[in-house]
CSV table of C-alpha atoms and ligand atoms in Angstrom, one decimal:
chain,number,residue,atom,x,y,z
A,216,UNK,CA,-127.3,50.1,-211.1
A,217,UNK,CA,-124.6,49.1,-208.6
A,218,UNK,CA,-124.6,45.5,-207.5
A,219,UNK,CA,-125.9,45.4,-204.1
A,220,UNK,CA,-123.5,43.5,-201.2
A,221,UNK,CA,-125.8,40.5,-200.5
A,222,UNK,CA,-126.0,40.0,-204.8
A,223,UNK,CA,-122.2,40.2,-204.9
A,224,UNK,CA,-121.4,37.6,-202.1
A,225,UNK,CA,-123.7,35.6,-203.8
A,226,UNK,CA,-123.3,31.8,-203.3
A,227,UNK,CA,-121.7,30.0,-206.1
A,228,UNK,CA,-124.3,27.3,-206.4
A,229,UNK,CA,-127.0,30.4,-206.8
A,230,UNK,CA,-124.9,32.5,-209.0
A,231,UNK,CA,-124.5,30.0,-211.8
A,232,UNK,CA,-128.8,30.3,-212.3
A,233,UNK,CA,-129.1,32.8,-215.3
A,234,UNK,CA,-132.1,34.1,-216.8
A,235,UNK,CA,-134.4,32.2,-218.8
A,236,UNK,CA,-135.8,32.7,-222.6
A,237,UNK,CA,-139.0,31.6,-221.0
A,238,UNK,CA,-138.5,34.3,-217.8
A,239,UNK,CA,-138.0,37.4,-220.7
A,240,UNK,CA,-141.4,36.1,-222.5
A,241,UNK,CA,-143.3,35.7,-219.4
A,242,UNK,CA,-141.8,39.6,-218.8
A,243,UNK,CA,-142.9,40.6,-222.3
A,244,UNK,CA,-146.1,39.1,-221.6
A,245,UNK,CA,-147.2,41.0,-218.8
A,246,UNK,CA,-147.4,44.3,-220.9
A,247,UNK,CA,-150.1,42.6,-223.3
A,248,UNK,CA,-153.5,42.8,-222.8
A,249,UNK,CA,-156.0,40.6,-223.8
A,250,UNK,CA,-153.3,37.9,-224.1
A,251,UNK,CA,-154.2,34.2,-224.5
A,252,UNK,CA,-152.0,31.9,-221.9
A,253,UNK,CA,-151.1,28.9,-223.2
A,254,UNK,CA,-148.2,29.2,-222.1
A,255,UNK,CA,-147.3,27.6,-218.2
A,256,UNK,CA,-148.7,24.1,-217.4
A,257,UNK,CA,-150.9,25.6,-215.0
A,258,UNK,CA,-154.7,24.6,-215.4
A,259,UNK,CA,-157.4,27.2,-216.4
A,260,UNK,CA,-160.5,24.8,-214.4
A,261,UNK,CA,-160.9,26.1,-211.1
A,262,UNK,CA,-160.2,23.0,-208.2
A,263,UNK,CA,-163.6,20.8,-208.4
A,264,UNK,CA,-166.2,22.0,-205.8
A,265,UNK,CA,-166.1,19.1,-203.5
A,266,UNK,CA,-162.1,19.7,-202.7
A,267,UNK,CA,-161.9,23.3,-202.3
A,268,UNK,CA,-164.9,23.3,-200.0
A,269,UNK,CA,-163.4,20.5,-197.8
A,270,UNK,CA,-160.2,23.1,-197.9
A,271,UNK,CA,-162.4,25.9,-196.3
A,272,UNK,CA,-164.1,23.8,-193.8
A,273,UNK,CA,-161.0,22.9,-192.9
A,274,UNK,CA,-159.4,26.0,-192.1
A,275,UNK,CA,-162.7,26.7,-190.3
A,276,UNK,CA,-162.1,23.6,-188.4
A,277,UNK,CA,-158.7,24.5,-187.3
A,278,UNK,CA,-156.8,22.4,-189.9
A,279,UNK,CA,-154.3,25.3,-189.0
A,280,UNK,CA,-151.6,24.2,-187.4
A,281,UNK,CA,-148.4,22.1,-188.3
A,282,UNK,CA,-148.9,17.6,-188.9
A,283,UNK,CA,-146.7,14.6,-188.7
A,284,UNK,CA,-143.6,16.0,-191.0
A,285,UNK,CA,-144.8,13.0,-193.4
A,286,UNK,CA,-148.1,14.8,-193.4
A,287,UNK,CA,-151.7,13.2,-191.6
A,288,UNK,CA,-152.3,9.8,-191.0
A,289,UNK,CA,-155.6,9.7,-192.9
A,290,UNK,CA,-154.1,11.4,-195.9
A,291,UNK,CA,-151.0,8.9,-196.2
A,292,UNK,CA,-153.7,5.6,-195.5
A,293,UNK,CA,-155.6,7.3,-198.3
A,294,UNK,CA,-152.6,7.8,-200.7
A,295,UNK,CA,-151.8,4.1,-199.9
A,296,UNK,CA,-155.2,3.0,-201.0
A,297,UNK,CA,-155.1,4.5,-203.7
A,298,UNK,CA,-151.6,3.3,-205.0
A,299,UNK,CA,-153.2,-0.1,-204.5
A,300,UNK,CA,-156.3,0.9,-206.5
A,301,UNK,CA,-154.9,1.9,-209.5
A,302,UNK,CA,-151.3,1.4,-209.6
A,303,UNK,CA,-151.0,-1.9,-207.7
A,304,UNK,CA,-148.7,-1.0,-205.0
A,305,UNK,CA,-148.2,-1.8,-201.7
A,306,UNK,CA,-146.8,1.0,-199.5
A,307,UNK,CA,-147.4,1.2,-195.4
A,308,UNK,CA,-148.7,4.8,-194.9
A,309,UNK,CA,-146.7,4.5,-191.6
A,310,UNK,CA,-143.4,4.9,-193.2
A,311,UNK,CA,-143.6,4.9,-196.7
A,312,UNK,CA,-145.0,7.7,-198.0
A,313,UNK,CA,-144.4,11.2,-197.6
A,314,UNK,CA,-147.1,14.4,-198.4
A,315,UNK,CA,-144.7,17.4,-199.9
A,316,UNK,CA,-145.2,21.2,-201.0
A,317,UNK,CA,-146.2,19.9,-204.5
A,318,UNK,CA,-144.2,17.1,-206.0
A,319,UNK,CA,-141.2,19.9,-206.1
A,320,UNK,CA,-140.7,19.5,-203.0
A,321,UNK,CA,-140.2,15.8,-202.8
A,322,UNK,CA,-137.7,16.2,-206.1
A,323,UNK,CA,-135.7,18.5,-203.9
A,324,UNK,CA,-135.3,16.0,-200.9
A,325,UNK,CA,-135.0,13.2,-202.9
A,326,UNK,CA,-131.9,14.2,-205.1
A,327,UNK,CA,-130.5,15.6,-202.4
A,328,UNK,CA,-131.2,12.5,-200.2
A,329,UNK,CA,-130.0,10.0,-203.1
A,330,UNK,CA,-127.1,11.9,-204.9
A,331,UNK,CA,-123.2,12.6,-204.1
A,332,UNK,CA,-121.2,15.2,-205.9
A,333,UNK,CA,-120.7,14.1,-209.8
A,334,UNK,CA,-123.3,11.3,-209.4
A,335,UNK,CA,-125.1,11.2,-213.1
A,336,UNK,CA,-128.7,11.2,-213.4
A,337,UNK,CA,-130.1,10.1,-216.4
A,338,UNK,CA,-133.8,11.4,-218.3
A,339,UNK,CA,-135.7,11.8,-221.4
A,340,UNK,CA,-135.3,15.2,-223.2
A,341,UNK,CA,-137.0,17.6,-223.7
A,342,UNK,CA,-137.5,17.4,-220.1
A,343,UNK,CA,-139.1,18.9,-217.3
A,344,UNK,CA,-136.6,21.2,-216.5
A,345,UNK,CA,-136.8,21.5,-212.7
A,346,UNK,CA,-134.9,18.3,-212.5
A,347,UNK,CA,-131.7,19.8,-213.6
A,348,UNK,CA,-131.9,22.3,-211.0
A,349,UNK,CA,-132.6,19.7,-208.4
A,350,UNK,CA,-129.9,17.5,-209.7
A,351,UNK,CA,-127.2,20.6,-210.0
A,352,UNK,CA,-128.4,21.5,-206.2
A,353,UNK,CA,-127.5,18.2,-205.0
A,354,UNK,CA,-124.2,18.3,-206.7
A,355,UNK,CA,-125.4,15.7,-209.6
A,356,UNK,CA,-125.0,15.7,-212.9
A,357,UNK,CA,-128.0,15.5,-215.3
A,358,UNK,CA,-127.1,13.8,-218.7
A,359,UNK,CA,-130.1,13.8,-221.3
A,360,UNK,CA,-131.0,11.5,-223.2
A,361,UNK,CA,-132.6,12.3,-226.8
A,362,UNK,CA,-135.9,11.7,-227.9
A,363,UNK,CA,-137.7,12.6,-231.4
A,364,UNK,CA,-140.7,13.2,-233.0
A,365,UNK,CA,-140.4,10.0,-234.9
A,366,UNK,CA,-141.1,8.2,-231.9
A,367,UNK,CA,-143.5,10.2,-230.6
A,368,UNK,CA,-141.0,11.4,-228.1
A,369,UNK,CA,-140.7,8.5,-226.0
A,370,UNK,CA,-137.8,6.9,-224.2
A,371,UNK,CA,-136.5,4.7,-226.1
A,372,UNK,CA,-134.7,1.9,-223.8
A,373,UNK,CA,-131.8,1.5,-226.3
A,374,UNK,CA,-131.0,5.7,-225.9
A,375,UNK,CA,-130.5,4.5,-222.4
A,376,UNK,CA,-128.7,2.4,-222.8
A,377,UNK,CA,-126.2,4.2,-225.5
A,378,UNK,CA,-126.0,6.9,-222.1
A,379,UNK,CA,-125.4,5.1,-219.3
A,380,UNK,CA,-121.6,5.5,-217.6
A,381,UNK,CA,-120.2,4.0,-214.6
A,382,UNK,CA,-121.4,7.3,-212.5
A,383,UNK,CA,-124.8,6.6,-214.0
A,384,UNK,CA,-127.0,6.3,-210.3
A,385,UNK,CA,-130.7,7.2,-211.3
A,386,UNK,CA,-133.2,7.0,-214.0
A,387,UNK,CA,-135.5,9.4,-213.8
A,388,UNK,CA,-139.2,8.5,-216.2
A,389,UNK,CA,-141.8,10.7,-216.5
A,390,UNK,CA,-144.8,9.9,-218.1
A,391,UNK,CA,-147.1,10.9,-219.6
A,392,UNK,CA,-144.0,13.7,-220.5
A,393,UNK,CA,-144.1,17.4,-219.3
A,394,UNK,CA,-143.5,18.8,-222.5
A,395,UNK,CA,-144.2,16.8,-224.7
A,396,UNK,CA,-147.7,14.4,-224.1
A,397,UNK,CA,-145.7,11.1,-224.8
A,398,UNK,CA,-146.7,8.5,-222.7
A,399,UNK,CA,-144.4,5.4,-222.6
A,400,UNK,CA,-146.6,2.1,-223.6
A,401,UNK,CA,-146.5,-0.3,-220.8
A,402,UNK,CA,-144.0,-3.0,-222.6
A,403,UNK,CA,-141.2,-0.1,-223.2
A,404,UNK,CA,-141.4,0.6,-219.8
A,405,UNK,CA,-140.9,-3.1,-218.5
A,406,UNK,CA,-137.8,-3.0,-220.7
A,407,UNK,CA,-136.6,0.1,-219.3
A,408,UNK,CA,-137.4,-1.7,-216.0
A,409,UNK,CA,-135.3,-4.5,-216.8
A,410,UNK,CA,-132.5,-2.1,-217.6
A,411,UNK,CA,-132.6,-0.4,-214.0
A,412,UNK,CA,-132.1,-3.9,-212.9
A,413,UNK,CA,-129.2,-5.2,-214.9
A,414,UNK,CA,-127.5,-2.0,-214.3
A,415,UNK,CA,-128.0,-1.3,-210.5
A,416,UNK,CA,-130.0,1.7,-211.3
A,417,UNK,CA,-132.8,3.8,-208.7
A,418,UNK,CA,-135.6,5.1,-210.7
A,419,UNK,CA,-137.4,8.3,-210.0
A,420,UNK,CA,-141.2,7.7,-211.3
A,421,UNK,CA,-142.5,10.9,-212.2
A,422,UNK,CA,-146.2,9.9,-212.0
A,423,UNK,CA,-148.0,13.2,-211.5
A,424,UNK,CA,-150.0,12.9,-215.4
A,425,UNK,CA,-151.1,9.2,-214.5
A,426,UNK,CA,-154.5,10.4,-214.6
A,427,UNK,CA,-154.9,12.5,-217.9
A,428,UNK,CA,-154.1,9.9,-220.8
A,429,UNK,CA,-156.4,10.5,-223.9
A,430,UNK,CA,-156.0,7.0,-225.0
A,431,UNK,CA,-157.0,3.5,-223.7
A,432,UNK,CA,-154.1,2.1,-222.1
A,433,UNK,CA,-154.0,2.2,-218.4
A,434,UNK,CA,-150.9,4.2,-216.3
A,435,UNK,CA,-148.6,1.7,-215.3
A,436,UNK,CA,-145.7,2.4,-212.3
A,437,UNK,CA,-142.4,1.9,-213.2
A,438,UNK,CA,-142.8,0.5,-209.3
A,439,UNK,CA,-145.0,-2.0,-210.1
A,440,UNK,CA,-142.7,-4.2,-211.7
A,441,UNK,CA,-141.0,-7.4,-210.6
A,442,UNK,CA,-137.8,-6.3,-207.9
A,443,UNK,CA,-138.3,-2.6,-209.3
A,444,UNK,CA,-140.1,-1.8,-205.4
A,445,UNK,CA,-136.8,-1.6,-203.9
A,446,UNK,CA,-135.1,0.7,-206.6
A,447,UNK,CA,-138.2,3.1,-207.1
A,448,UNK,CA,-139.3,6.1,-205.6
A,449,UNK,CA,-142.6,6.8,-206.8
A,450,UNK,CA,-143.5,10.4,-207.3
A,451,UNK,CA,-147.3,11.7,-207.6
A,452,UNK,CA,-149.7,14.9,-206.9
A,453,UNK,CA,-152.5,16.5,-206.8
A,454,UNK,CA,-151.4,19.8,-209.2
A,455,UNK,CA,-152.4,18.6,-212.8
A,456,UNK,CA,-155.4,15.8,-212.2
A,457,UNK,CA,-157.7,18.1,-209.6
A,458,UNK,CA,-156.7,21.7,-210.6
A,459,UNK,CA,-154.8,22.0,-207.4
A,460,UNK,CA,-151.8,24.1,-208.8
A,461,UNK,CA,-151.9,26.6,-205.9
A,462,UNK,CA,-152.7,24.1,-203.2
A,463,UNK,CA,-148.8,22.8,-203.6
A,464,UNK,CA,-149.5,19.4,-202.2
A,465,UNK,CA,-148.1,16.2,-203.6
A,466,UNK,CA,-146.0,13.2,-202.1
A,467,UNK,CA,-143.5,10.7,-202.4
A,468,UNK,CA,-143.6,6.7,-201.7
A,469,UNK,CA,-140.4,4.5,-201.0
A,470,UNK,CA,-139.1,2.2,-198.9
A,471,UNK,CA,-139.4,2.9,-195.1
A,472,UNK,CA,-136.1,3.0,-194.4
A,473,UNK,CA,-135.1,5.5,-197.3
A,474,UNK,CA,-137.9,7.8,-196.4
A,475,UNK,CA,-137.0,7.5,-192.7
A,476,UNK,CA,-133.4,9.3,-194.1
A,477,UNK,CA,-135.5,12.1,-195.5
A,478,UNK,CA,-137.4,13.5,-192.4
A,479,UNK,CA,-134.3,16.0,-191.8
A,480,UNK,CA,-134.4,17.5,-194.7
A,481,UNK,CA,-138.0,17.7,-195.3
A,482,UNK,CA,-138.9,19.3,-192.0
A,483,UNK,CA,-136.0,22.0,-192.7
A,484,UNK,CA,-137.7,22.6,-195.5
A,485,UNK,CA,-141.4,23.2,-194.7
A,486,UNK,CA,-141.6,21.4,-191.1
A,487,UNK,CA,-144.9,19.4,-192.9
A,488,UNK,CA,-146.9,20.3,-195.8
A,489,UNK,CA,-150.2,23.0,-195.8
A,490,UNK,CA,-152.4,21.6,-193.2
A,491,UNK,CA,-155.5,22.4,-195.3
A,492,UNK,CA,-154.5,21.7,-198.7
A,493,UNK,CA,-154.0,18.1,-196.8
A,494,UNK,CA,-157.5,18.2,-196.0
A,495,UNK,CA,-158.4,19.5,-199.3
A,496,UNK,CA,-156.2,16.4,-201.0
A,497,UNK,CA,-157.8,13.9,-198.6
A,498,UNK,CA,-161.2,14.7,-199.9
A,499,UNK,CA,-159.8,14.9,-203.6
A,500,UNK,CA,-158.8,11.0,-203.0
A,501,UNK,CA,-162.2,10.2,-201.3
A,502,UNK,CA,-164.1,12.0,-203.6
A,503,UNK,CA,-163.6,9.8,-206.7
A,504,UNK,CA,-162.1,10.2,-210.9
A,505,UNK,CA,-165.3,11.4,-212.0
A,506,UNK,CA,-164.0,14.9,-211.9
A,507,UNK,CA,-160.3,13.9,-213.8
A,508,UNK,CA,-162.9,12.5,-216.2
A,509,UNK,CA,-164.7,15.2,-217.0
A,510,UNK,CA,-161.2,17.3,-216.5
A,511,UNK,CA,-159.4,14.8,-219.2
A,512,UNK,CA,-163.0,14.8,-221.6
A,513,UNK,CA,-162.2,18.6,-222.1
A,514,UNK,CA,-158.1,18.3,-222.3
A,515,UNK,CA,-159.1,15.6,-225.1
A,516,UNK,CA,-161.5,18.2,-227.3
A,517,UNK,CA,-159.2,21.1,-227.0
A,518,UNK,CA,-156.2,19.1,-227.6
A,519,UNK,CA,-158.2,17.4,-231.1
A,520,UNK,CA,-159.2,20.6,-232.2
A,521,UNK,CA,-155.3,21.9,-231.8
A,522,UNK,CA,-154.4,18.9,-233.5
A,523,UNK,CA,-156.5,19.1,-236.3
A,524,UNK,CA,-155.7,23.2,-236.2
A,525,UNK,CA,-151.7,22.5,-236.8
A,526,UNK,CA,-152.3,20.1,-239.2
A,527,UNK,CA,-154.2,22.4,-241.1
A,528,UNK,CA,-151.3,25.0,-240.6
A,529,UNK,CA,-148.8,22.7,-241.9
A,530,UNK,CA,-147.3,21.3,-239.0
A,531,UNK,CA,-146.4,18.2,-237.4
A,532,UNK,CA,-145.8,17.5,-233.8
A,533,UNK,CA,-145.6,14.0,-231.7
A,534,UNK,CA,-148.3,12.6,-231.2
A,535,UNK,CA,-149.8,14.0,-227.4
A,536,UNK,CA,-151.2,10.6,-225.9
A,537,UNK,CA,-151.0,12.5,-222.4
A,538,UNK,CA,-150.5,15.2,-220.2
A,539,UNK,CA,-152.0,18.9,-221.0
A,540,UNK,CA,-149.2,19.7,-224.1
A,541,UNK,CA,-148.9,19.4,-227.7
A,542,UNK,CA,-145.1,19.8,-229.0
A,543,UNK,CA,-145.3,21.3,-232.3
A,544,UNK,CA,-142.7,21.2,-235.3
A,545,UNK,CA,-142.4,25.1,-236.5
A,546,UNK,CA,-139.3,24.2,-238.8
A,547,UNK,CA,-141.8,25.0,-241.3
A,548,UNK,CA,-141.5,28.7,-240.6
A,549,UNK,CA,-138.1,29.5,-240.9
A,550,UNK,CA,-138.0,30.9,-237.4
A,551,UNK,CA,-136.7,29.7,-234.2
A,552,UNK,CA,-138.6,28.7,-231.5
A,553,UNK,CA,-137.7,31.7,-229.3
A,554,UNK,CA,-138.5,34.2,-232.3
A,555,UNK,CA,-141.3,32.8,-233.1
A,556,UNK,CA,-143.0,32.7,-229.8
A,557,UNK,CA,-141.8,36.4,-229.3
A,558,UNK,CA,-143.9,37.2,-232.3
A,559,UNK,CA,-146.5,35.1,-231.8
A,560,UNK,CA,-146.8,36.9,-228.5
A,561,UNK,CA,-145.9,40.6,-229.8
A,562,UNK,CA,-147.8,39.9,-233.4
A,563,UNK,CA,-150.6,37.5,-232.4
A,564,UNK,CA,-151.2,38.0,-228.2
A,565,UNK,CA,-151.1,34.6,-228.0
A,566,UNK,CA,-148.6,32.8,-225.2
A,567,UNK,CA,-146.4,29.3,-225.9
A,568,UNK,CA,-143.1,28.8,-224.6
A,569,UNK,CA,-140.0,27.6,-227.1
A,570,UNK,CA,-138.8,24.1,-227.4
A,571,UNK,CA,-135.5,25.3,-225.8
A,572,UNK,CA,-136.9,26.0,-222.9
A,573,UNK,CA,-137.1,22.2,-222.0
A,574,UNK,CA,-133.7,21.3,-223.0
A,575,UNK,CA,-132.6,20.7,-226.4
A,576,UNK,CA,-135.7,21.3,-227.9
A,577,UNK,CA,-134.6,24.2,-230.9
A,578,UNK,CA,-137.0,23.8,-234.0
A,579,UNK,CA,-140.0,22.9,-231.8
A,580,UNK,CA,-143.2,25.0,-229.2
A,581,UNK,CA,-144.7,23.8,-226.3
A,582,UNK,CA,-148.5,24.9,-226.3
A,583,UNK,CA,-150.5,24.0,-223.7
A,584,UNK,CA,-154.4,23.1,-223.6
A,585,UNK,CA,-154.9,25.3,-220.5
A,586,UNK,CA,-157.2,27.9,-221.5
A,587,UNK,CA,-160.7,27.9,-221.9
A,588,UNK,CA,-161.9,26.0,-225.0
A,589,UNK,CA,-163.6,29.6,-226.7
A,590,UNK,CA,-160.2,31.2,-226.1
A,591,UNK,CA,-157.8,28.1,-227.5
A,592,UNK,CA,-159.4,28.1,-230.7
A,593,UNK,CA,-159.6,32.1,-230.8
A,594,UNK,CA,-155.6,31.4,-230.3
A,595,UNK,CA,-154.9,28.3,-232.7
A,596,UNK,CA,-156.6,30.8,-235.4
A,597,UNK,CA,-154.4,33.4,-234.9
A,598,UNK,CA,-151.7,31.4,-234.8
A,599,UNK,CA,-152.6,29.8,-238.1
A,600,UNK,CA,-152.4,33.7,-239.5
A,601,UNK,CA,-148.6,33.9,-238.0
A,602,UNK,CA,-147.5,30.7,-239.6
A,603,UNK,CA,-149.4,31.1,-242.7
A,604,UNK,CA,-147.1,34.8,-242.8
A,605,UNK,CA,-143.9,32.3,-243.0
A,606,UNK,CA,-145.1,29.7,-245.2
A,607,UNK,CA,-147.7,31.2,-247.4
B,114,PLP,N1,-143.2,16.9,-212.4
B,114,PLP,C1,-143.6,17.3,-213.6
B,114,PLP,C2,-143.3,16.4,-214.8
B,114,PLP,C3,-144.2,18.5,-213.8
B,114,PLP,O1,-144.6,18.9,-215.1
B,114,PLP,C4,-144.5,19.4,-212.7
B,114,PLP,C5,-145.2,20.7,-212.9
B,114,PLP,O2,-145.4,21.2,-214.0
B,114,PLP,C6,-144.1,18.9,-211.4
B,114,PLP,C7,-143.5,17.7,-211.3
B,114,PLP,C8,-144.3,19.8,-210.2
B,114,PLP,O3,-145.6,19.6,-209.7
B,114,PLP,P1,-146.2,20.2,-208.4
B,114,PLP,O4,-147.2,21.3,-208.7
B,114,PLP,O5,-146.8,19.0,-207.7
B,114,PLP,O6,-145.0,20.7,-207.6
C-alpha cells in the first residue's frame, strides 16, 4: 500500500511511536473466540449501582454541558475531603485540585507543565508505560530505575539514588505498582521522601491503587510527608477502585499556584472533564469504601487462587501486596515472554501481556485478576497445561 500524504508528513515527535508487542497480541486476540482476558488492567465488575445511576440522573438533569476547566465545585470540596480523610492532606478545592479525563490526562499536563527539553525523569521499572510517552512528549527524558523480584519489586531508595544525575527533575512513585502489585511499605517511602528533599526533586504520586491493598497496612502519600507538600503533585482516580474505566475521570492536587500554570493546557485539551462522569465521581466519593471493599475482597480470592495456581505450576513471581496484577517468573519454560503469551493465546485462549511490554521486564507476564472468578480459574488451569508442556 502507498503511504498516504498526511502519514508521510508525519510529525517527528509522532513518527518515532512504533508498534507494540502488546498491540500485535491484542490484534491476534481479536480472531479468538471464547478467549479469557486477563490481559488489560481494565476491571471486569460493572461500576457499583449507586454511581452509574447518579451518572444517568445526571445526564437527565442536564449535567450536559461544559464546568469550571478544574471541574465542579462540589466535586473538587469532595476530593479535598477526602484527601483529608484518608490520606491526611490539606488541599483548597478552590485552586488546588484539578478533575481530568482519567488520571492520563493530568500526566499529560503535568509533564508537559513541569518539564524542559532533556529534563530526566526518574521511576520504578517495570513501569507503567504511559509515562514514557508523556515524558518523550514533553521533550523529557525517562531513565528507569531497576527493580526485582527479590524485593518484591519495590523501589528501592538506594537504586535511586545509584540514578540520579544533575538533569535528574522528577521522581515519579507509583504504588501499589501497575504491573507489578508491589506496594512500597510506608518507612521506604519516607526514605525516598527524604531523598526528594536532599536532592531538590518534584515527585509525581501515582496514587490511583491507594484503595485496593490486600494487606494491612494503610496507603500512605508520598504528599503527606514533612516539606514533601510543596514538591508533590498528587495524582488519583476513579478508574481502578469504582470500576469506572470508561467514565475517564480522575484528578490532580498541587499547589495553587502550579495548578493555576495548568489551566491553558488543560482546557486545550478537553475544555473541562465529562460533566456526568463528574456527577457520577461525586456520588462515588459520597457514597462510601464499602463497594472498594467488596471490589478488593474478590481481587484478594482471585488473586490467592492465582497464587497458589503458579505455585503449583512451578513459578514464582513478587509478591502482589496491591493493585489488580500478579508478575509471574516464566524463566522456567524456556520461552520468552512475548512467545509465550502468543501461545498461551493461540494454544490455550487465554490473554496476558509480556513483561517487556512494561519496560525491561523479558523473563517475566503480567496477568491480571480482571475476569470473572469462574473464568480465571478456567484460565490459570489452562495455563498450568501450557507450562507443564515446557517443564514437564
Ligand atoms: N496510572 C497508572 C499506574 C495506571 O495503571 C493507569 C491505568 O492503567 C493510569 C494511571 C491511568 O488511569 P486513568 O484510567 O485514570 O486514566
Amino acid at each position: 500500500m502507498t503511504e498516504s500524504l498526511l502519514s508521510s508528513r508525519i510529525s517527528s515527535s509522532v513518527s518515532s511511536v512504533s508498534k507494540t508487542e502488546r498491540e500485535e497480541l491484542l490484534a491476534v486476540a481479536e480472531e479468538i473466540p471464547d478467549l479469557i482476558k486477563l490481559g488489560r488492567g481494565d476491571p471486569d465488575r460493572d461500576t457499583p449501582e449507586h454511581i452509574t445511576k447518579a451518572g444517568i440522573e445526571a445526564l437527565e438533569n442536564g449535567y450536559t454541558h461544559y464546568t469550571h476547566w478544574a471541574g465542579m465545585k462540589e466535586l473538587r470540596e469532595e476530593i479535598a475531603k477526602k484527601l483529608k480523610r484518608d490520606n491526611e492532606l490539606e488541599y483548597d478545592p478552590d485552586g488546588e485540585i484539578v478533575v481530568s479525563t482519567g488520571v492520563q490526562e493530568s500526566m499529560y499536563v503535568l509533564f508537559q507543565s513541569l518539564l524542559d527539553e532533556g529534563d530526566e525523569v526518574l521511576m520504578a521499572d517495570p513501569h507503567y508505560t504511559s509515562y514514557d510517552a508523556v515524558v518523550e512528549f514533553a521533550g523529557g527524558e525517562l531513565t528507569l530505575i531497576p527493580t526485582s523480584e527479590e524485593d518484591d519489586f519495590a523501589l528501592q531508595p538506594d537504586a535511586i539514588r545509584e540514578n540520579l544525575s544533575p538533569k535528574t527533575k522528577v521522581l515519579v512513585v507509583v504504588t501499589p505498582n501497575n504491573p507489578t502489585g508491589a506496594v512500597i511499605p510506608p518507612d521506604t517511602l519516607e526514605e525516598i521522601a527524604d531523598i526528594a528533599k536532599e536532592e531538590d526533586l518534584l515527585v509525581v504520586s501515582d496514587e490511583i491503587y491507594e484503595k485496593i491493598i490486600y494487606e494491612d497496612y494503610e496507603h500512605v502519600s508520598m504528599a503527606s510527608f514533612p516539606d514533601m507538600y510543596e514538591r508533590t503533585i498528587v495524582l488519583n482516580g476513579f478508574s481502578k477502585a469504582y470500576s469506572m474505566t470508561g467514565w475517564r475521570i480522575g484528578y490532580m492536587a498541587a499547589p495553587a499556584d502550579f495548578i493555576e500554570k495548568t489551566e491553558r493546557l488543560k482546557h486545550t485539551l478537553t475544555i473541562s472533564t465529562n460533566h456526568a462522569s463528574q456527577a457520577a465521581a461525586l456520588a462515588a466519593l459520597k457514597g462510601g469504601d464499602e463497594c472498594i471493599e467488596e471490589t478488593v475482597d474478590v481481587y484478594r480470592e482471585r488473586r490467592d487462587y492465582l497464587m497458589d495456581a503458579l505455585d503449583e505450576m512451578g513459578l514464582t513471581y513478587g509478591y502482589p501486596a496491591g493493585a489488580m496484577y500478579i508478575f509471574a517468573n516464566i524463566q522456567p519454560t524456556g520461552r520468552n515472554a512475548f512467545e509465550f503469551c502468543k501461545d498461551l493465546l493461540t494454544d490455550a485462549k487465554v490473554q496476558i501481556f509480556p513483561g517487556t511490554t512494561y519496560g525491561n521486564g523479558e523473563g517475566y507476564v503480567r496477568i491480571s485478576l480482571l475476569a470473572p472468578t469462574d473464568q480465571l480459574k478456567i484460565a490459570a488451569d489452562r495455563m498450568a497445561e501450557v507450562v507443564k508442556g515446557y517443564v514437564g
